[in-house]
Tab-separated table of C-alpha atoms and ligand atoms in Angstrom:
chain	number	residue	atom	x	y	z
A	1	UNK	CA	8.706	-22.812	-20.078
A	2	UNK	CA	11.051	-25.692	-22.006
A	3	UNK	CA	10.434	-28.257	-19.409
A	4	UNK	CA	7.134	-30.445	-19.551
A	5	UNK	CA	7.834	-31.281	-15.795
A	6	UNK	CA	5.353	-30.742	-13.154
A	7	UNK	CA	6.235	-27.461	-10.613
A	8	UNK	CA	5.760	-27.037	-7.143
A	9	UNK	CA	5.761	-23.730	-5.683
A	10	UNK	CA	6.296	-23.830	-1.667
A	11	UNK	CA	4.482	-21.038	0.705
A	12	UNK	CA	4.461	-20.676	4.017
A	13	UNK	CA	1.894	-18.224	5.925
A	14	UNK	CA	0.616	-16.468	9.008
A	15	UNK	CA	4.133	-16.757	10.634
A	16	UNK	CA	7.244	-16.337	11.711
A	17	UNK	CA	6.712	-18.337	14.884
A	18	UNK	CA	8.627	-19.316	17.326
A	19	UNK	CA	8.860	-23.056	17.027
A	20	UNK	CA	6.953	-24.080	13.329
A	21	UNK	CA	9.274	-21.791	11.045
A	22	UNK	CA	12.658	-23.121	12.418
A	23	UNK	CA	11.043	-26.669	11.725
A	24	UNK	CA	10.078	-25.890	8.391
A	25	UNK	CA	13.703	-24.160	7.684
A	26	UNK	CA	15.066	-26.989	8.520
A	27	UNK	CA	13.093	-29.486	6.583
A	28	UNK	CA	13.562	-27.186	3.361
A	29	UNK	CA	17.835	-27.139	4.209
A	30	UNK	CA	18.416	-31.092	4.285
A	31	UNK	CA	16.389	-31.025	0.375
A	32	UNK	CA	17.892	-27.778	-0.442
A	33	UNK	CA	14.560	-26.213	-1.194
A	34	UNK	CA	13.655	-22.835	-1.218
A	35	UNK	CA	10.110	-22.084	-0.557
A	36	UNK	CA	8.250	-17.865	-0.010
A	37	UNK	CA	7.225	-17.259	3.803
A	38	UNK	CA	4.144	-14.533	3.759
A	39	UNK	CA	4.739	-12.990	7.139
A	40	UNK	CA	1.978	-10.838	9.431
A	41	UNK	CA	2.949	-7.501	10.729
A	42	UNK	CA	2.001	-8.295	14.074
A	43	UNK	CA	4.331	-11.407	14.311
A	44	UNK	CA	6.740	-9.022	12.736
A	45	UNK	CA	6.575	-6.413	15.296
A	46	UNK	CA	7.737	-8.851	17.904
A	47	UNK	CA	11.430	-8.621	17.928
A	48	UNK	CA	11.814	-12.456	18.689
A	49	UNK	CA	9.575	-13.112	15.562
A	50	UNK	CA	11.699	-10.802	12.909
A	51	UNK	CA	15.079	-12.297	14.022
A	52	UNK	CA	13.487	-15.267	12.429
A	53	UNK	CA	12.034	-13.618	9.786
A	54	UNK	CA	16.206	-12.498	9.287
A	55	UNK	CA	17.222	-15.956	9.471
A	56	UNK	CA	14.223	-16.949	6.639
A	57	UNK	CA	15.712	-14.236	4.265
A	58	UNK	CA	19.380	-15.122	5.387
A	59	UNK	CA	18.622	-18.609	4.290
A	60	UNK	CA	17.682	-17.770	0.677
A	61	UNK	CA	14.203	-17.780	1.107
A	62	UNK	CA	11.806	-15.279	-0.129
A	63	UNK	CA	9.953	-12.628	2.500
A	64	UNK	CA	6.313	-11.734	1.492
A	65	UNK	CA	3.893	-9.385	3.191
A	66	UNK	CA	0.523	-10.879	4.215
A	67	UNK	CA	-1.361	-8.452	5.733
A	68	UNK	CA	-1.197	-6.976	9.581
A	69	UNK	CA	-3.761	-8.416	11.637
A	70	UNK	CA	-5.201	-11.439	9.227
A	71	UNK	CA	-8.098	-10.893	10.780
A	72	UNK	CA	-10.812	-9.159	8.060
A	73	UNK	CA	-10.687	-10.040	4.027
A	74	UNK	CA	-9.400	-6.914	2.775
A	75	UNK	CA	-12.237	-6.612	0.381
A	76	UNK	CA	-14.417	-6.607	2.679
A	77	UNK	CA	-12.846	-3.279	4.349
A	78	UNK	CA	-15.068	-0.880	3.744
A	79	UNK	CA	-13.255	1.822	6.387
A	80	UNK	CA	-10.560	4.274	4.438
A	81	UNK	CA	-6.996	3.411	5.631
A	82	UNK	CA	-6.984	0.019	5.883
A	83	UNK	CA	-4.474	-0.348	3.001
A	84	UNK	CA	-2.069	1.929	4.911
A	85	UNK	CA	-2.764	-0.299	8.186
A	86	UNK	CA	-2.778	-3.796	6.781
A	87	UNK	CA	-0.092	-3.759	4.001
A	88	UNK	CA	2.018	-0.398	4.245
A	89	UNK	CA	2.412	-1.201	8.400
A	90	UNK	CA	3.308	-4.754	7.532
A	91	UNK	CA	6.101	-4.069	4.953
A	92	UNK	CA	7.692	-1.079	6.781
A	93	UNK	CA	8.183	-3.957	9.772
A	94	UNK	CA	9.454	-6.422	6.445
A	95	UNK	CA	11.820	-3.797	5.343
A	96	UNK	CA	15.360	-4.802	4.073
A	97	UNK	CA	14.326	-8.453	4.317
A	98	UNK	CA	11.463	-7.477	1.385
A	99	UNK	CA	12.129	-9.280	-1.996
A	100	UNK	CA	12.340	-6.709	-4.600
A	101	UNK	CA	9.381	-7.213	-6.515
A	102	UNK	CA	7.461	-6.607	-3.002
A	103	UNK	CA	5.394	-9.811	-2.712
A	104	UNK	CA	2.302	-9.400	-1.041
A	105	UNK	CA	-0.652	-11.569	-0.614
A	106	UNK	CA	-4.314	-11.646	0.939
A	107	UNK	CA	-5.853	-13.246	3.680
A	108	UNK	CA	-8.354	-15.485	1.973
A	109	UNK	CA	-10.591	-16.454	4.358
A	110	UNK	CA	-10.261	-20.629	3.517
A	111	UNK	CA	-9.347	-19.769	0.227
A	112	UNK	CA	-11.675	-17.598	-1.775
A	113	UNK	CA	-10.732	-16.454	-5.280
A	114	UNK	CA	-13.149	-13.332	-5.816
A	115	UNK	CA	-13.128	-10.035	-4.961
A	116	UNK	CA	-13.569	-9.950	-1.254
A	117	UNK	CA	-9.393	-10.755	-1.503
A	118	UNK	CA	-9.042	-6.940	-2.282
A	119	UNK	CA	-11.087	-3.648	-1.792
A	120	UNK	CA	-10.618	-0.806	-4.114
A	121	UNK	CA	-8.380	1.258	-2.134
A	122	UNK	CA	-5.967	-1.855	-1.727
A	123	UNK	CA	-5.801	-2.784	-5.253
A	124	UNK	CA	-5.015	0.659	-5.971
A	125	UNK	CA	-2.146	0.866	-3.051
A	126	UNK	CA	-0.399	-2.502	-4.466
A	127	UNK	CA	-0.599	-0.887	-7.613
A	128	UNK	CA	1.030	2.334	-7.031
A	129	UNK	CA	3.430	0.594	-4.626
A	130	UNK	CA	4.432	-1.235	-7.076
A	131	UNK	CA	3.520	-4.815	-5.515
A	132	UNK	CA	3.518	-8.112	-6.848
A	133	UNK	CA	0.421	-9.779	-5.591
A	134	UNK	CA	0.561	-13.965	-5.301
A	135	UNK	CA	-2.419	-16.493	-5.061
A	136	UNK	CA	-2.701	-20.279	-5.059
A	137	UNK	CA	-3.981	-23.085	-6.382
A	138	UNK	CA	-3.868	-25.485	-3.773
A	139	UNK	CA	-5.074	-25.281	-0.312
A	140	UNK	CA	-4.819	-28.307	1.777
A	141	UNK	CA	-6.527	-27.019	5.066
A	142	UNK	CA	-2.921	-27.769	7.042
A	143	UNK	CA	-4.419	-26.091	9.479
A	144	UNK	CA	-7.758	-27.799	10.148
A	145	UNK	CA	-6.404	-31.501	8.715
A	146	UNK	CA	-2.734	-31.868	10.139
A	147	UNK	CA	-2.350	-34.979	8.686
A	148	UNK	CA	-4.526	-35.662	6.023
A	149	UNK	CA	-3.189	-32.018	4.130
A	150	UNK	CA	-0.716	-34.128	2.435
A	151	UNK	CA	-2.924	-36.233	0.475
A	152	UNK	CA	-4.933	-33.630	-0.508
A	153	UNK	CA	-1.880	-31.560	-1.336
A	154	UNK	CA	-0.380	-34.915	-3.321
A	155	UNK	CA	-4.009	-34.749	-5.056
A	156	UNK	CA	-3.390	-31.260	-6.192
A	157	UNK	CA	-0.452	-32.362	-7.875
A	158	UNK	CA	-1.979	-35.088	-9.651
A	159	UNK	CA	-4.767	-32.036	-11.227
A	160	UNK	CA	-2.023	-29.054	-11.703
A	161	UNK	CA	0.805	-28.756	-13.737
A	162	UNK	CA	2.401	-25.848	-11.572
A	163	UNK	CA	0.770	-26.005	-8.067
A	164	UNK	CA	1.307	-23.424	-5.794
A	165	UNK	CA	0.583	-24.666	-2.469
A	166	UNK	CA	-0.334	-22.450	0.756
A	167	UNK	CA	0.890	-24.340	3.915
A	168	UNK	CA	1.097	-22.612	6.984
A	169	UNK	CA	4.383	-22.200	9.427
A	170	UNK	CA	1.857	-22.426	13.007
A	171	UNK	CA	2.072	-24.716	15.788
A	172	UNK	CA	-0.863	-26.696	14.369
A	173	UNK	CA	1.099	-30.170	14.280
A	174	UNK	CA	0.677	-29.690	10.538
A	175	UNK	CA	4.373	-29.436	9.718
A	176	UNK	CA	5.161	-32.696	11.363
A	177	UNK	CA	4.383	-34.271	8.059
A	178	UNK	CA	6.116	-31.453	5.713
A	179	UNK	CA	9.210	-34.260	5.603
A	180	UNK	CA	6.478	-36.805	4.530
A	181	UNK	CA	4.909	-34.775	1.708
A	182	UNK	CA	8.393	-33.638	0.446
A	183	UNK	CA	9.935	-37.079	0.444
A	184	UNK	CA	6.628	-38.192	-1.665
A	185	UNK	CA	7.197	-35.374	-4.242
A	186	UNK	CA	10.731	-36.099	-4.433
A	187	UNK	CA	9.933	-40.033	-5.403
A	188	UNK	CA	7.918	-38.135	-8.378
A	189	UNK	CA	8.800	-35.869	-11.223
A	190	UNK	CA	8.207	-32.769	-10.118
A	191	UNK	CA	10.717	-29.475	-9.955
A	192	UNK	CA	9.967	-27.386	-6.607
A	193	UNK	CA	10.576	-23.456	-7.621
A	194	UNK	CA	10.540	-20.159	-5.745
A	195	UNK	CA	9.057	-18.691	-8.567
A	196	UNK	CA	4.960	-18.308	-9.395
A	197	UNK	CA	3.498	-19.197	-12.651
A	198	UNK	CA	1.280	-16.256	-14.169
A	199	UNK	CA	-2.068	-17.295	-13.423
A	200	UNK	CA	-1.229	-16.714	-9.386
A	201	UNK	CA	0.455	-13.546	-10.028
A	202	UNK	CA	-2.674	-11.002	-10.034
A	203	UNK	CA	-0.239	-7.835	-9.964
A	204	UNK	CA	3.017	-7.653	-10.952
A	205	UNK	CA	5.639	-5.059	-10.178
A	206	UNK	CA	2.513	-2.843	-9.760
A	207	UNK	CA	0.751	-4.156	-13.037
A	208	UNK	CA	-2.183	-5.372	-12.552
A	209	UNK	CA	-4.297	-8.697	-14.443
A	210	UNK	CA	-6.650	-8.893	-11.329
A	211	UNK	CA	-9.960	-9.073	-13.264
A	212	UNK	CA	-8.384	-11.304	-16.454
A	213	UNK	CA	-6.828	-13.447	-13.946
A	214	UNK	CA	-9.400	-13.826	-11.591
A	215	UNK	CA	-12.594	-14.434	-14.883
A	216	UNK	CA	-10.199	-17.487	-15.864
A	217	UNK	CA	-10.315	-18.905	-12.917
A	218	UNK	CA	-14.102	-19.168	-11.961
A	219	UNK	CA	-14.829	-22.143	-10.862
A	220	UNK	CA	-11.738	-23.209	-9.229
B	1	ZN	ZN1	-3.207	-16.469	5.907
């Protein structure tokens, strides 16, 4: 990296839905941003859903696959399978909109950085699928705080020098203040990417730095 500035990395999960995604689209157009939407295969089943989903990807945005149901950590899947059913499900309902590294990430459960994001078998399937798997740095708690996310998220910023930030595209009321947040970043010197700095990236293109990336991050 040349630049000293600060990053921002822009994700969006748990969608498509109906109303929250076309908001955020259109709050990411007027700035010209482009920001990575990690979808759920059972939003993704629903034709309605994907035509959004097409309109995400047609809009220069990147697709990534975040799990089927959301509903159990994947490392805490103990029953055979569930990488089939949670991931390979989920991107066969992605498929042309996928990026081409195949982006996936886990359900975290609020957030946690440890191995309950990833059984055995999973790991192994991103691997051999050749998946890129994302984290974070920052969660705000959109979904629990619809207004007070952004100065949480602002305080992130303040701490990282490349914050990846996990908002979520739901019908929370959270979004309602995505203009806010963005026109406050904007007034400071920080460079929004679509890409994700190393220490988020725990496999890439199937390689995996799991365990080193994960042992440099206890504690946060
Ligand atoms: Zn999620």
């Amino acid at each position: 990296m040349t630049s000293t500035k600060k990053r921002l990395t822009l994700t969006f999960d748990n969608g498509p839905d109906a109303q929250a995604t076309s908001q955020v689209l259109e709050e990411l157009a007027r700035r010209r941003l482009k920001a990575t939407f990690f979808v759920l295969g059972k939003n993704m089943a629903e034709p309605s859903l994907r035509a959004i989903a097409e309109r995400v990807h047609a809009e220069g945005h990147w697709i990534g696959n975040h799990t089927f149901t959301h509903e159990v950590p994947l490392g805490d899947r103990t029953d055979p399978g569930a990488a089939q059913a949670e991931i390979g499900a989920t991107q066969k309902l992605i498929g042309d909109l996928t990026h081409p590294d195949k982006l996936f990430r886990p359900f975290g459960n609020g957030g946690h950085l440890d191995n309950r994001l990833l059984n055995a078998e999973c790991q192994e399937y991103l691997v051999s699928g050749g998946y890129t798997c994302v984290l974070w740095n920052s969660i705000p708690r959109d979904w629990e705080d619809v207004d007070g996310w952004v100065d949480r998220a602002l305080g992130h910023l303040d701490e990282l020098k490349w914050t990846v930030v996990v908002l979520h595209d739901l019908a929370t009321g959270a979004i309602d203040n995505l203009g806010r947040f963005l026109d406050v970043v904007a007034e400071r010197d920080i460079e929004i990417v679509q890409e994700f700095p190393d220490d988020c990236v725990v496999i890439k293109a199937g390689q995996s730095n799991l365990d080193s990336v994960l042992a440099k991050r206890v504690g946060r």
